[in-house]
Coordinates of C-alpha atoms in Angstrom, one line a residue:
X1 CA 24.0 -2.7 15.6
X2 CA 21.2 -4.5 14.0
X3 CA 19.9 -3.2 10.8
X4 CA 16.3 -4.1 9.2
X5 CA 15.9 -4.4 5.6
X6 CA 13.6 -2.0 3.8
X7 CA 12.1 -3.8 0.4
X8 CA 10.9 -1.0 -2.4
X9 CA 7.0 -1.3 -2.5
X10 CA 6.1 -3.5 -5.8
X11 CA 3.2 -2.0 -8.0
X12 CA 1.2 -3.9 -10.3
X13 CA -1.3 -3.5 -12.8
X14 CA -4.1 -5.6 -13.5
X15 CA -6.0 -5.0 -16.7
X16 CA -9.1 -6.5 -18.3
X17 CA -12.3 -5.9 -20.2
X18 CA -15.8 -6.4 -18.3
X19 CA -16.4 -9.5 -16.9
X20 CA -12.8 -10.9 -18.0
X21 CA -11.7 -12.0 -14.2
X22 CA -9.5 -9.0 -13.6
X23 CA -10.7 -8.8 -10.2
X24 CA -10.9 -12.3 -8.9
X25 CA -6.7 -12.6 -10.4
X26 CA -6.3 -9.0 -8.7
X27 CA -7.9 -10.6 -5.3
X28 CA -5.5 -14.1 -6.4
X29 CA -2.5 -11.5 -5.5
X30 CA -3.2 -10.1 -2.9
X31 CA -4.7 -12.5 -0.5
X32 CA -0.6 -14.3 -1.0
X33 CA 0.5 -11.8 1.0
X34 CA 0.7 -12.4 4.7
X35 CA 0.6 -8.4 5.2
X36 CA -2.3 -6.7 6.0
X37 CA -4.7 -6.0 3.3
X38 CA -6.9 -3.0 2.0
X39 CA -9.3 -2.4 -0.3
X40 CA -9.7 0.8 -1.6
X41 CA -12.9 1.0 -3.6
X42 CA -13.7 3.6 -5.6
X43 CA -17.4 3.0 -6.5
X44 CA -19.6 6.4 -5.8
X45 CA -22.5 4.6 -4.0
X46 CA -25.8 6.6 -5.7
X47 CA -28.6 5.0 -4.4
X48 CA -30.2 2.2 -2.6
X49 CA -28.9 -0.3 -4.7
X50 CA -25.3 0.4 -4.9
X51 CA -25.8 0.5 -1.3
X52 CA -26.7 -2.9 -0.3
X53 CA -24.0 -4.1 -3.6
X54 CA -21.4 -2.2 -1.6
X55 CA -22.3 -3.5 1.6
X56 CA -22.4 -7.5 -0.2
X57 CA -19.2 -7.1 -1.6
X58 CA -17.7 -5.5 1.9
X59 CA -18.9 -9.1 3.4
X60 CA -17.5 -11.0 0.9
X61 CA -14.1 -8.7 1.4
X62 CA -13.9 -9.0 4.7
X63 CA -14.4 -13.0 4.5
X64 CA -10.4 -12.7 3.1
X65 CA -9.1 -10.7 5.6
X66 CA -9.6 -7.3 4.1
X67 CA -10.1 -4.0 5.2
X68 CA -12.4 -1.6 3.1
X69 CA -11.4 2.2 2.4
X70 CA -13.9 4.1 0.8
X71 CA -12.2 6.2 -1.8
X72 CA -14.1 7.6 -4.7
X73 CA -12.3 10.8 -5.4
X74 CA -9.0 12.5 -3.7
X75 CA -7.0 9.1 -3.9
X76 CA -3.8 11.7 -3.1
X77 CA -5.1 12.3 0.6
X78 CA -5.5 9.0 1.7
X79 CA -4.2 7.4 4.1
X80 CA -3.4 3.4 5.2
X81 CA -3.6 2.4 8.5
X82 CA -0.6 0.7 8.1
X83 CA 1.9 -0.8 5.8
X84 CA 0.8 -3.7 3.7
X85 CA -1.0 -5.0 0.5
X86 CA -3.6 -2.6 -1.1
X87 CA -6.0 -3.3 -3.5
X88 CA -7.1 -0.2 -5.2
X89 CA -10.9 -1.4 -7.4
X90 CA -11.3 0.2 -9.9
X91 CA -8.9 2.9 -12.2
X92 CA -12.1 3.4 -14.0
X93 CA -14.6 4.6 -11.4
X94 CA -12.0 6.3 -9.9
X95 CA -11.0 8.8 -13.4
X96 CA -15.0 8.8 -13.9
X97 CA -15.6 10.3 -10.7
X98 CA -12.9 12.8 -10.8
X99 CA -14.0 13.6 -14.4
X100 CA -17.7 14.5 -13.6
X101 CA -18.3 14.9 -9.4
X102 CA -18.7 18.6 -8.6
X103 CA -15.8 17.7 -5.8
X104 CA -13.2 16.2 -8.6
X105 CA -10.3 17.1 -10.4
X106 CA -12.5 17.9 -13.7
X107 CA -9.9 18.6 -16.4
X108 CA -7.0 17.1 -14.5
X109 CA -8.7 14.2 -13.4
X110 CA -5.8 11.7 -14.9
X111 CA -3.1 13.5 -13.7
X112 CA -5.0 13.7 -9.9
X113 CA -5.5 9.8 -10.6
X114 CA -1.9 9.7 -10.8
X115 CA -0.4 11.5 -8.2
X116 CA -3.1 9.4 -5.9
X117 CA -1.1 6.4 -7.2
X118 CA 2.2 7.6 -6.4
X119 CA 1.2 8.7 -3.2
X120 CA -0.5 5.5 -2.4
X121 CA 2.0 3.1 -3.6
X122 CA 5.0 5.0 -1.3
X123 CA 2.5 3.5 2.0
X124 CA 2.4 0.5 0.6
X125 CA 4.3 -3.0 0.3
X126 CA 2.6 -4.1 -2.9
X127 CA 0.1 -1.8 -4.5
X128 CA -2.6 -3.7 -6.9
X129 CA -4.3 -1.7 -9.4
X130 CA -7.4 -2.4 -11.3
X131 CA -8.1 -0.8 -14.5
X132 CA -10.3 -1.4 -17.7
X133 CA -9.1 -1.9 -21.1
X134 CA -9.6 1.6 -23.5
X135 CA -10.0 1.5 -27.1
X136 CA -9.9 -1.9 -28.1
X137 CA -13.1 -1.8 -30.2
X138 CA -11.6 1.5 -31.5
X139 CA -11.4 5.1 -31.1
X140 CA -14.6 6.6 -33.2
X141 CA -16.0 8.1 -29.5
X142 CA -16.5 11.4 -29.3
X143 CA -17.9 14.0 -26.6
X144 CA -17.8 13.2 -22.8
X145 CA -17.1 9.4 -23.8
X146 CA -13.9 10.2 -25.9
X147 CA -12.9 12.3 -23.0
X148 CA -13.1 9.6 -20.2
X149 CA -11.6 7.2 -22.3
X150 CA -8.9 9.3 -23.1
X151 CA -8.4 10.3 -19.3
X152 CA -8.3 6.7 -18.2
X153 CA -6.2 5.9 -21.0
X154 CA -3.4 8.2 -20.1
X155 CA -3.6 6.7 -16.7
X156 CA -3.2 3.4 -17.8
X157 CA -0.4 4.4 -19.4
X158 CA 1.2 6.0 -16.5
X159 CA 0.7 3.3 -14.0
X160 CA 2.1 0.9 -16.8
X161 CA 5.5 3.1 -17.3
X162 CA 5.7 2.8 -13.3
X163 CA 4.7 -1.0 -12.5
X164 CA 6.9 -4.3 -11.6
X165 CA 4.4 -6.0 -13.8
X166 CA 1.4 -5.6 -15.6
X167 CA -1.0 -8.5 -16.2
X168 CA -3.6 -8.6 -18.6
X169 CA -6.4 -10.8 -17.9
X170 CA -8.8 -12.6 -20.0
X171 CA -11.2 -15.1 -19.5
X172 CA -10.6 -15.3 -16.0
X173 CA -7.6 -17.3 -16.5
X174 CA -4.0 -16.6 -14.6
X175 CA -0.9 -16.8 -17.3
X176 CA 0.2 -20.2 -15.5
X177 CA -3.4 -21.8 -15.7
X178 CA -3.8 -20.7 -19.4
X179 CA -0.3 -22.3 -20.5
X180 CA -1.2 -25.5 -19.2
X181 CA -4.5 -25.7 -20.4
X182 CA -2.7 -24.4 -24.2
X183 CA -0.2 -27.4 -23.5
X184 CA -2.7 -30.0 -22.9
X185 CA -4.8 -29.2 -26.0
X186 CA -2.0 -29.3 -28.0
X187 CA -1.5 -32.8 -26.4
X188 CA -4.5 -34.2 -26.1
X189 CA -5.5 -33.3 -30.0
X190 CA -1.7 -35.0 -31.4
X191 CA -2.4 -38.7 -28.9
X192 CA -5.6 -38.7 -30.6
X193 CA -4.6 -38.7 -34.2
X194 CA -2.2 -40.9 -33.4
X195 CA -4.0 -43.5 -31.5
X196 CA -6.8 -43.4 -34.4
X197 CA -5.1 -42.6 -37.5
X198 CA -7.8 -40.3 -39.1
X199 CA -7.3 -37.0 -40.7
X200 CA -7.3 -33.9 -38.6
X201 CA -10.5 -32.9 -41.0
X202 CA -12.3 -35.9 -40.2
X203 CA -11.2 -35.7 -36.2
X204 CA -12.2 -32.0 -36.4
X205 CA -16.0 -33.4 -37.7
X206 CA -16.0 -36.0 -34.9
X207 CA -15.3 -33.8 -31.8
X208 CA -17.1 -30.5 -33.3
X209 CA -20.9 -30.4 -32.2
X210 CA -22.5 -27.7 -34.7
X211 CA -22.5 -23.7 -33.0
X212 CA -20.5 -24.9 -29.8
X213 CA -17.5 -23.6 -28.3
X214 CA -14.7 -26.0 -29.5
X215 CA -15.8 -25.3 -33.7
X216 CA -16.5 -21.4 -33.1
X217 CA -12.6 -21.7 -32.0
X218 CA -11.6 -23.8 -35.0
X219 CA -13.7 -20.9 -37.3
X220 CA -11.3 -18.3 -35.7
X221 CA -8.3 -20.3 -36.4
X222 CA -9.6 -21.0 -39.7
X223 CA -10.4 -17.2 -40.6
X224 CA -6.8 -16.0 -39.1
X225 CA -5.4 -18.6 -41.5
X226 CA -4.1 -21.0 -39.2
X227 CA -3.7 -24.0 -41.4
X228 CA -2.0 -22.0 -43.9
X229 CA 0.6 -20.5 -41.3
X230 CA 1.2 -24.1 -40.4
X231 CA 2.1 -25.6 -43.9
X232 CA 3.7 -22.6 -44.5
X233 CA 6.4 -23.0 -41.9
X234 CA 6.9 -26.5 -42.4
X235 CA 7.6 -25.9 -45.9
X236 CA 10.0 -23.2 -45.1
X237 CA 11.7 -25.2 -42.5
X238 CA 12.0 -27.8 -45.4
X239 CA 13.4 -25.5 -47.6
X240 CA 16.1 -24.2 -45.3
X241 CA 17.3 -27.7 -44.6
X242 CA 17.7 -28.4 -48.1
X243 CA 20.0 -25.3 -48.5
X244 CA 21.9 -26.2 -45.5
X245 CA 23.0 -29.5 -46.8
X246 CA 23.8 -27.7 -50.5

């Protein structure tokens, strides 16, 4: 008889710090799929406000073919209308409102988060989650922010140990679209000391305007030792030929 294949759901991560694109690359991945799609938002809508955001971004949504769920606690008891591509926005709102609403999981919000996941991804073909990044300014929080972050953490963490991939995101820029623009910098800057002979410190003076973008990233190179790194392998690579040839 004729068999039909059954393909293990994918699960992927998508992590970021506000405003670094995370959700325009998460929305990138799932609008590939020729499934249907779902969004599950987790936003608690408070007031007025949040209302009419909710509603704008339900437009917007719906403009790429997706179907909004409404899902800010009790991810664990929800339930897709079919099999396809889910988009669950965000970790954090979701932890948050199991954390502190009188209906959430209060002390075991992460591991409620969790178990939603789990449960979520088994309906799914390809599960997308959004999450924040935690701790990378440190960890001197205390109080109800220390435990939040903590939760969310430990959710990160989990989701992490159980995804196909896990994509950081930062500056709005996909892996693929970052290595080329990488590439054609490091181009583009060896052509023009060729073609005019000058010292990289001279070129460096030419192309810099004072407090814009392209010397605030030379200052960073410059303050991570950059330069030095660079004469310092060349002079090692030197040095190992020389001992080859002995």
């Amino acid at each position: 008889g004729r068999h039909c294949a059954v393909y293990a759901a994918m699960l992927t991560l998508v992590i970021g710090g506000s405003a670094s694109g995370k959700s325009a690359f998460a929305e990138h991945l799932a609008v590939q799929s020729g499934l249907p799609r779902f969004y599950v938002a987790t936003m608690r809508v408070w007031d007025a406000e949040s209302e009419r955001r909710v509603a704008r971004h339900r437009d917007m949504r719906r403009e790429k073919r997706f179907d909004t769920l409404e899902c800010p606690i009790g991810l664990d008891r929800l339930i897709l209308p079919a099999r396809g591509t889910a988009l669950l926005e965000d970790m954090g709102n979701l932890v948050a409102n199991e954390l502190y609403d009188a209906d959430g999981a209060g002390r075991d919000a992460a591991e409620a988060a969790v178990c939603g996941v789990e449960r979520l991804h088994r309906q799914c073909a390809h599960l997308i989650v959004v999450s924040n990044e935690v701790f990378r300014g440190g960890a001197d929080y205390a109080g109800d922010t220390a435990r939040y972050l903590l939760a969310l953490a430990r959710v990160n963490n989990a989701v992490a140990a159980r995804a196909d991939h896990v994509c950081r995101v930062a500056c709005g820029l996909p892996r693929a679209a970052a290595m080329e623009l990488a590439a054609q910098m490091v181009v583009g800057s060896a052509r023009l000391q060729q073609e005019s002979g000058k010292h990289p410190g001279a070129l460096k003076d030419a192309v810099c305007s004072p407090g814009g973008t392209t010397i605030q990233g030379v200052r960073t190179l410059e303050e991570h030792g950059f330069r030095a790194a660079v004469m310092d392998a060349v002079i090692a690579a030197y040095e190992k030929t020389a001992a080859l040839k002995k």
